[in-house]
PDB file of C-alpha atoms in Angstrom:
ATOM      1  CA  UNK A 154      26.953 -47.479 -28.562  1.00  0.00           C
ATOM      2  CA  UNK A 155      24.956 -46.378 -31.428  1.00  0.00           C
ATOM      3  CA  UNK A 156      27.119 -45.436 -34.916  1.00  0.00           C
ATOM      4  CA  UNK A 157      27.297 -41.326 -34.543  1.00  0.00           C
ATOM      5  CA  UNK A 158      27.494 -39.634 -37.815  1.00  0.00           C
ATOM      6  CA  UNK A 159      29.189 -36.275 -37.748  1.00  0.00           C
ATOM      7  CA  UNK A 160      30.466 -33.968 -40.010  1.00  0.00           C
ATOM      8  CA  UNK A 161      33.475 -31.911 -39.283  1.00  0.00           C
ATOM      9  CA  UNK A 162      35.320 -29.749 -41.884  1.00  0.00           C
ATOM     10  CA  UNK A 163      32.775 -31.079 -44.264  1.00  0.00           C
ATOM     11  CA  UNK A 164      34.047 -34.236 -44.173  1.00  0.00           C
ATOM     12  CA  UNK A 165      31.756 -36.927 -42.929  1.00  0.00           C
ATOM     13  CA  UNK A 166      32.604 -39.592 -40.327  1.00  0.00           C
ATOM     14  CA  UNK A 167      30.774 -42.538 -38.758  1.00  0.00           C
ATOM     15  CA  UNK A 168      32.067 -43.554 -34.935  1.00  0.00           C
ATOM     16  CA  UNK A 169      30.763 -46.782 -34.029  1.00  0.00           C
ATOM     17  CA  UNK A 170      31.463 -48.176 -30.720  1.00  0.00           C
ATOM     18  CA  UNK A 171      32.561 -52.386 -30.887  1.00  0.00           C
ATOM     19  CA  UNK A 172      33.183 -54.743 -28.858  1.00  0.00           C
ATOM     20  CA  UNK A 173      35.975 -56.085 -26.809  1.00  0.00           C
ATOM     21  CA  UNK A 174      37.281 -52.352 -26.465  1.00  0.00           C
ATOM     22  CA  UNK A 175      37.712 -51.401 -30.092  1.00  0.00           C
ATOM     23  CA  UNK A 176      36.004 -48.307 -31.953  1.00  0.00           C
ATOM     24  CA  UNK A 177      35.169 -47.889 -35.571  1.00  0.00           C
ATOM     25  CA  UNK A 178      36.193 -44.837 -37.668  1.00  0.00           C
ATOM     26  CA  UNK A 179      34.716 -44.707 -41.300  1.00  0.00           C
ATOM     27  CA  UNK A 180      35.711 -48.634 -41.761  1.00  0.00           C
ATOM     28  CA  UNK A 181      38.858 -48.668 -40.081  1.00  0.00           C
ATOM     29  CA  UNK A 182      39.128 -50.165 -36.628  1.00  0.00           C
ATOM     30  CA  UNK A 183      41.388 -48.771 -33.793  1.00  0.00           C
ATOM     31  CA  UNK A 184      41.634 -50.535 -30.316  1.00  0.00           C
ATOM     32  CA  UNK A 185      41.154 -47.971 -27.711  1.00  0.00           C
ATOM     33  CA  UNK A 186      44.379 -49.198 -25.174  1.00  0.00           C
ATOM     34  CA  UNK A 187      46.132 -47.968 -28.111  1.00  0.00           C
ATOM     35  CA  UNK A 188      44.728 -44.312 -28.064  1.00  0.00           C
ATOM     36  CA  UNK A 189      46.207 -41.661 -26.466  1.00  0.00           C
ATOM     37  CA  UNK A 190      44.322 -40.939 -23.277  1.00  0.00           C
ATOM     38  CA  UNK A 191      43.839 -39.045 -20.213  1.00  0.00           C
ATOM     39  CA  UNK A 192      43.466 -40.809 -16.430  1.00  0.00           C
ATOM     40  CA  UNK A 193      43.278 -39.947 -12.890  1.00  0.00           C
ATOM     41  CA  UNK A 194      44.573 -41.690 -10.766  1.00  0.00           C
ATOM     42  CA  UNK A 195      44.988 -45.047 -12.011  1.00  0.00           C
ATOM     43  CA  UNK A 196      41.469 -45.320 -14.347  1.00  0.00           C
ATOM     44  CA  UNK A 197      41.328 -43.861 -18.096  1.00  0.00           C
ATOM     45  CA  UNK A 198      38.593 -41.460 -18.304  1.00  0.00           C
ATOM     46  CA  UNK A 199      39.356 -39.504 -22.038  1.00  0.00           C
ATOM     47  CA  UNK A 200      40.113 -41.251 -25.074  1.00  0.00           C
ATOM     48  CA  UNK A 201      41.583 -39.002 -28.459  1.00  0.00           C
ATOM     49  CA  UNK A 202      40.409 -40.195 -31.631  1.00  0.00           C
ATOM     50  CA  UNK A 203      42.502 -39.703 -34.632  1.00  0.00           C
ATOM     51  CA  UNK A 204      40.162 -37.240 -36.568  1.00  0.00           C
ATOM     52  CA  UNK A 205      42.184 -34.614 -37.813  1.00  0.00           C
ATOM     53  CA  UNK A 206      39.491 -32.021 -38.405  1.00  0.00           C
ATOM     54  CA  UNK A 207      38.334 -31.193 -34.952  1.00  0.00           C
ATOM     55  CA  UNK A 208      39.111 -32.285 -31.295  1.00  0.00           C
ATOM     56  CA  UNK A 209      36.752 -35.671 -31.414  1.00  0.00           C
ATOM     57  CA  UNK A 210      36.904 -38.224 -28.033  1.00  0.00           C
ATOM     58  CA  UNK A 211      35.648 -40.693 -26.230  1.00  0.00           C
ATOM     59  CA  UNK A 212      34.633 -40.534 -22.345  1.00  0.00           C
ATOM     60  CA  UNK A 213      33.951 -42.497 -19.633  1.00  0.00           C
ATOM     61  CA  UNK A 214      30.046 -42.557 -18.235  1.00  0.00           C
ATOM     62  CA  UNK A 215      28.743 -44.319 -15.145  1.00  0.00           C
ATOM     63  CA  UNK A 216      26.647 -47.111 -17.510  1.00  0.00           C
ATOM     64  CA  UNK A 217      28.058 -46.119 -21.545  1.00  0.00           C
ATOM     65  CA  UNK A 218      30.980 -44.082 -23.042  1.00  0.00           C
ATOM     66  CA  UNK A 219      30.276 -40.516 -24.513  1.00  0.00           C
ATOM     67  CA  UNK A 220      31.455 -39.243 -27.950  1.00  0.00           C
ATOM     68  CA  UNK A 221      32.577 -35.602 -27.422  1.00  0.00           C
ATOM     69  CA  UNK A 222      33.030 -33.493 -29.982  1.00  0.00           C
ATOM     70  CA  UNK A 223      34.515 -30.174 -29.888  1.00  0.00           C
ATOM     71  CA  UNK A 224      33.890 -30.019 -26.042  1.00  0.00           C
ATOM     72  CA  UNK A 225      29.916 -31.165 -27.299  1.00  0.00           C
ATOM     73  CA  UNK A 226      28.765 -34.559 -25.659  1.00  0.00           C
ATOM     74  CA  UNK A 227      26.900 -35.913 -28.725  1.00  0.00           C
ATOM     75  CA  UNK A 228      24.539 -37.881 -25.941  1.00  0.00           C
ATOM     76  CA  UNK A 229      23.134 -35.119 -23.781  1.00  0.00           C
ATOM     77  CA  UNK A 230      23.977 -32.206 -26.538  1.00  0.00           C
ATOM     78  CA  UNK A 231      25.588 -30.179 -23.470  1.00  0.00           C
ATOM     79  CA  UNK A 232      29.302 -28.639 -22.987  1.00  0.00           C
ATOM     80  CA  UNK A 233      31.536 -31.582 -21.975  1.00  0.00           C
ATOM     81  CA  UNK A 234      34.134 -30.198 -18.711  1.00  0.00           C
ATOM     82  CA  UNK A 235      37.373 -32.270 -19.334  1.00  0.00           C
ATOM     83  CA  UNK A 236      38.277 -34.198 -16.785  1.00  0.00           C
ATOM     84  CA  UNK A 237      41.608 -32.402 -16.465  1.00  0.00           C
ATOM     85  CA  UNK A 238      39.477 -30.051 -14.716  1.00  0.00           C
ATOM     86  CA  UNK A 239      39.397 -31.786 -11.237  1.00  0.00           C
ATOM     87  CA  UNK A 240      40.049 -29.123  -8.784  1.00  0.00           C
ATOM     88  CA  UNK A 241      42.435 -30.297  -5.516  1.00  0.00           C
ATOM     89  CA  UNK A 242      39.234 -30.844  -3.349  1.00  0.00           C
ATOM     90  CA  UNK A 243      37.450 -33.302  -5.586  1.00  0.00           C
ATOM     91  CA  UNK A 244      40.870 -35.402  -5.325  1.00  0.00           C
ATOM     92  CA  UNK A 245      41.008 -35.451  -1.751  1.00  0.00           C
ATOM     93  CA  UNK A 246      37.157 -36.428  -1.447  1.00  0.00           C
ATOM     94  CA  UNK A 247      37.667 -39.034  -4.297  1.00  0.00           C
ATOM     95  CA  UNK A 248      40.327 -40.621  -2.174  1.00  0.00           C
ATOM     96  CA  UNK A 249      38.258 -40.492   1.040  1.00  0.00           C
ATOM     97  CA  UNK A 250      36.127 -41.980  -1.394  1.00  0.00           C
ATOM     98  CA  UNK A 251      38.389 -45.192  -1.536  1.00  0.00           C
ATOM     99  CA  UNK A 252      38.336 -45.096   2.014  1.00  0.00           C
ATOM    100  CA  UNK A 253      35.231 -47.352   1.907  1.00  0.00           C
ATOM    101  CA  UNK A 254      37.339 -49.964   0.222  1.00  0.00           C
ATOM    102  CA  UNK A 255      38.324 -50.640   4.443  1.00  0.00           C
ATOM    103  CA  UNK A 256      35.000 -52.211   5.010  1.00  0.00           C
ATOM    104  CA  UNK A 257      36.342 -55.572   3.440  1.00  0.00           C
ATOM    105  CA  UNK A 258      34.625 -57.675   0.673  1.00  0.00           C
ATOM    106  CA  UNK A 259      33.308 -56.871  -3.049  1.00  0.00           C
ATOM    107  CA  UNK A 260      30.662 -54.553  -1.879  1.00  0.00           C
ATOM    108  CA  UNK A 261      32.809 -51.992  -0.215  1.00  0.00           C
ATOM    109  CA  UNK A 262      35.104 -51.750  -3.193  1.00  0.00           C
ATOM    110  CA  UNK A 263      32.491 -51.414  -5.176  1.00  0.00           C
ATOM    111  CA  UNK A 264      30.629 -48.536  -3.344  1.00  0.00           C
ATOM    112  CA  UNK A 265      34.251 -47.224  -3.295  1.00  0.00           C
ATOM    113  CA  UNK A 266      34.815 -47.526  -6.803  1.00  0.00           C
ATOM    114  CA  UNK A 267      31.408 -46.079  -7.692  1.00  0.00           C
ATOM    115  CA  UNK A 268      31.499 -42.430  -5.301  1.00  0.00           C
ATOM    116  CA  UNK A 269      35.112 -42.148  -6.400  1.00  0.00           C
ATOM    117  CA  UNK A 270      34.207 -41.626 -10.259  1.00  0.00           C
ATOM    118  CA  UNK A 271      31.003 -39.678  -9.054  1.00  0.00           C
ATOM    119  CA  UNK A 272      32.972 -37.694  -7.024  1.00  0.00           C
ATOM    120  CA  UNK A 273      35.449 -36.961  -9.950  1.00  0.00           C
ATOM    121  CA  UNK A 274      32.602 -36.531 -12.395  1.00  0.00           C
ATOM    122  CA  UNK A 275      30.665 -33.824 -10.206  1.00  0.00           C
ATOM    123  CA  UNK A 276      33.874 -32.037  -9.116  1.00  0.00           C
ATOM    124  CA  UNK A 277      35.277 -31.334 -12.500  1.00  0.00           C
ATOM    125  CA  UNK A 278      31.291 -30.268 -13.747  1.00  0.00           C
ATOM    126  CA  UNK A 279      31.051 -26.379 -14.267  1.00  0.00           C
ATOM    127  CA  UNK A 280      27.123 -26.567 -14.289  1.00  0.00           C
ATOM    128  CA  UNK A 281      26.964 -26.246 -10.766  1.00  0.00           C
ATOM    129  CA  UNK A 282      28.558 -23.499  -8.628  1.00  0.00           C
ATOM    130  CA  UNK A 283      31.550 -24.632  -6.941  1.00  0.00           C
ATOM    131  CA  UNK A 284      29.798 -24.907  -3.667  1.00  0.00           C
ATOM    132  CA  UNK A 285      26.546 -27.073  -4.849  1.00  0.00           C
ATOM    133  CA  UNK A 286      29.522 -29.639  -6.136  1.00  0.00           C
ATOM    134  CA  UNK A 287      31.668 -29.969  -2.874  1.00  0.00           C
ATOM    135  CA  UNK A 288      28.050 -30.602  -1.390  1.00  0.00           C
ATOM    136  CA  UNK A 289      27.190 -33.399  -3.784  1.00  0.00           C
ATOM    137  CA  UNK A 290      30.660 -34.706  -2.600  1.00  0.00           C
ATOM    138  CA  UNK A 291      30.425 -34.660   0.816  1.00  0.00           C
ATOM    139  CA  UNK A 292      26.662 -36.239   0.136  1.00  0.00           C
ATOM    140  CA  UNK A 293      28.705 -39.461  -1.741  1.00  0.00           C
ATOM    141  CA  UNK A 294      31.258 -39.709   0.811  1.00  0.00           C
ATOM    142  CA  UNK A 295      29.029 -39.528   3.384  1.00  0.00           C
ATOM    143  CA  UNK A 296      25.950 -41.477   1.820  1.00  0.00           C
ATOM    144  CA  UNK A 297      28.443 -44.683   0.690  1.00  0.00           C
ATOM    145  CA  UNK A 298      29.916 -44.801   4.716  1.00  0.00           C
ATOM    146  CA  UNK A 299      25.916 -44.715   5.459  1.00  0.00           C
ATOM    147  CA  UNK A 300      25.155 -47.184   3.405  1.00  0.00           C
ATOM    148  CA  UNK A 301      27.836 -49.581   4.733  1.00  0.00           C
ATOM    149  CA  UNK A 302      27.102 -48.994   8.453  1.00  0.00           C
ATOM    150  CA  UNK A 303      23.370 -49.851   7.345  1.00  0.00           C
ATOM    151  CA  UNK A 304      24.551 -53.222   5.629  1.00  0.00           C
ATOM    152  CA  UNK A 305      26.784 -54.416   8.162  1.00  0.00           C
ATOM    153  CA  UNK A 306      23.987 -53.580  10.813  1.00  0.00           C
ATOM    154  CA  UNK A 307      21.716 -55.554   8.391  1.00  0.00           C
ATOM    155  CA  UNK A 308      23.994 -58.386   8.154  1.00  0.00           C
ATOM    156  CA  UNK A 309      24.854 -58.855  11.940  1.00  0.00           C
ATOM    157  CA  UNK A 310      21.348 -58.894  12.541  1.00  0.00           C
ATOM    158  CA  UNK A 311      20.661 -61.326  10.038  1.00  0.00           C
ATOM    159  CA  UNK A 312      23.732 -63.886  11.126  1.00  0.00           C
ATOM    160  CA  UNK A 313      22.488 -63.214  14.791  1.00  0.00           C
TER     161      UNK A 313
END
């Protein structure tokens, strides 16, 4: 993650992401197991940061972590929906989600693992209407089973 410099209260700050799950605050360095955070289910999506001046955290993206600040994702520059937002549906599809994880083998649980925090992600979104995201979630649930089937199909053909 790039260093983000932001100013809150008028006091300046400098987040830089580092490795081997720490972050670093003007010069100091916190490890983020150590933050308070946020999960659902079993998998930590919200980190706090201790800045004082304003409501500053760190999120969990599919391929890098966000810095939110004041419910502003400094990536996109767009409102950031906490993920305490889920509504009850997008838990049942996530775990229908994990249903994939039946298929056996590093691939399913993967595939399971990846609609799950889509699923999560797009449910708890408020830049869609409610019924474009329970859509998108029956489209994951529905497009990781596909995918599956089509790779099990592949591979008996390909064993013989």
């Amino acid at each position: 993650m790039k260093p983000f410099e932001i100013q809150l209260q008028g006091k300046p700050y400098t987040i830089k992401l580092k490795s081997f799950g720490r972050v670093d605050i003007n010069g100091t360095t916190q490890y983020i197991r150590s933050l308070p955070h946020r999960n659902i289910l079993f998998i930590p999506m919200e980190y706090d940061l201790p800045i004082p001046e304003g409501k500053v955290m760190l999120t969990s993206g599919l391929f890098r972590t966000h810095l939110v600040v004041d419910g502003v994702d400094q990536i996109t520059g767009k409102p950031y929906t906490p993920i305490s937002k889920v509504p009850f549906w997008g838990y049942i599809f996530a775990i229908l989600d994990l249903t994939m994880c039946l298929g056996g083998g590093m691939l399913p649980a993967l595939l399971a693992f990846l609609a799950f925090y889509l699923t999560l992600k797009v449910s708890a979104t408020e830049t869609y209407p409610v019924g474009v995201r329970i859509l998108l979630s029956v489209v994951l649930l529905a497009g990781g089973w596909l995918i599956l089937l089509l790779l099990a199909v592949l591979m008996s053909l390909a064993l013989g």
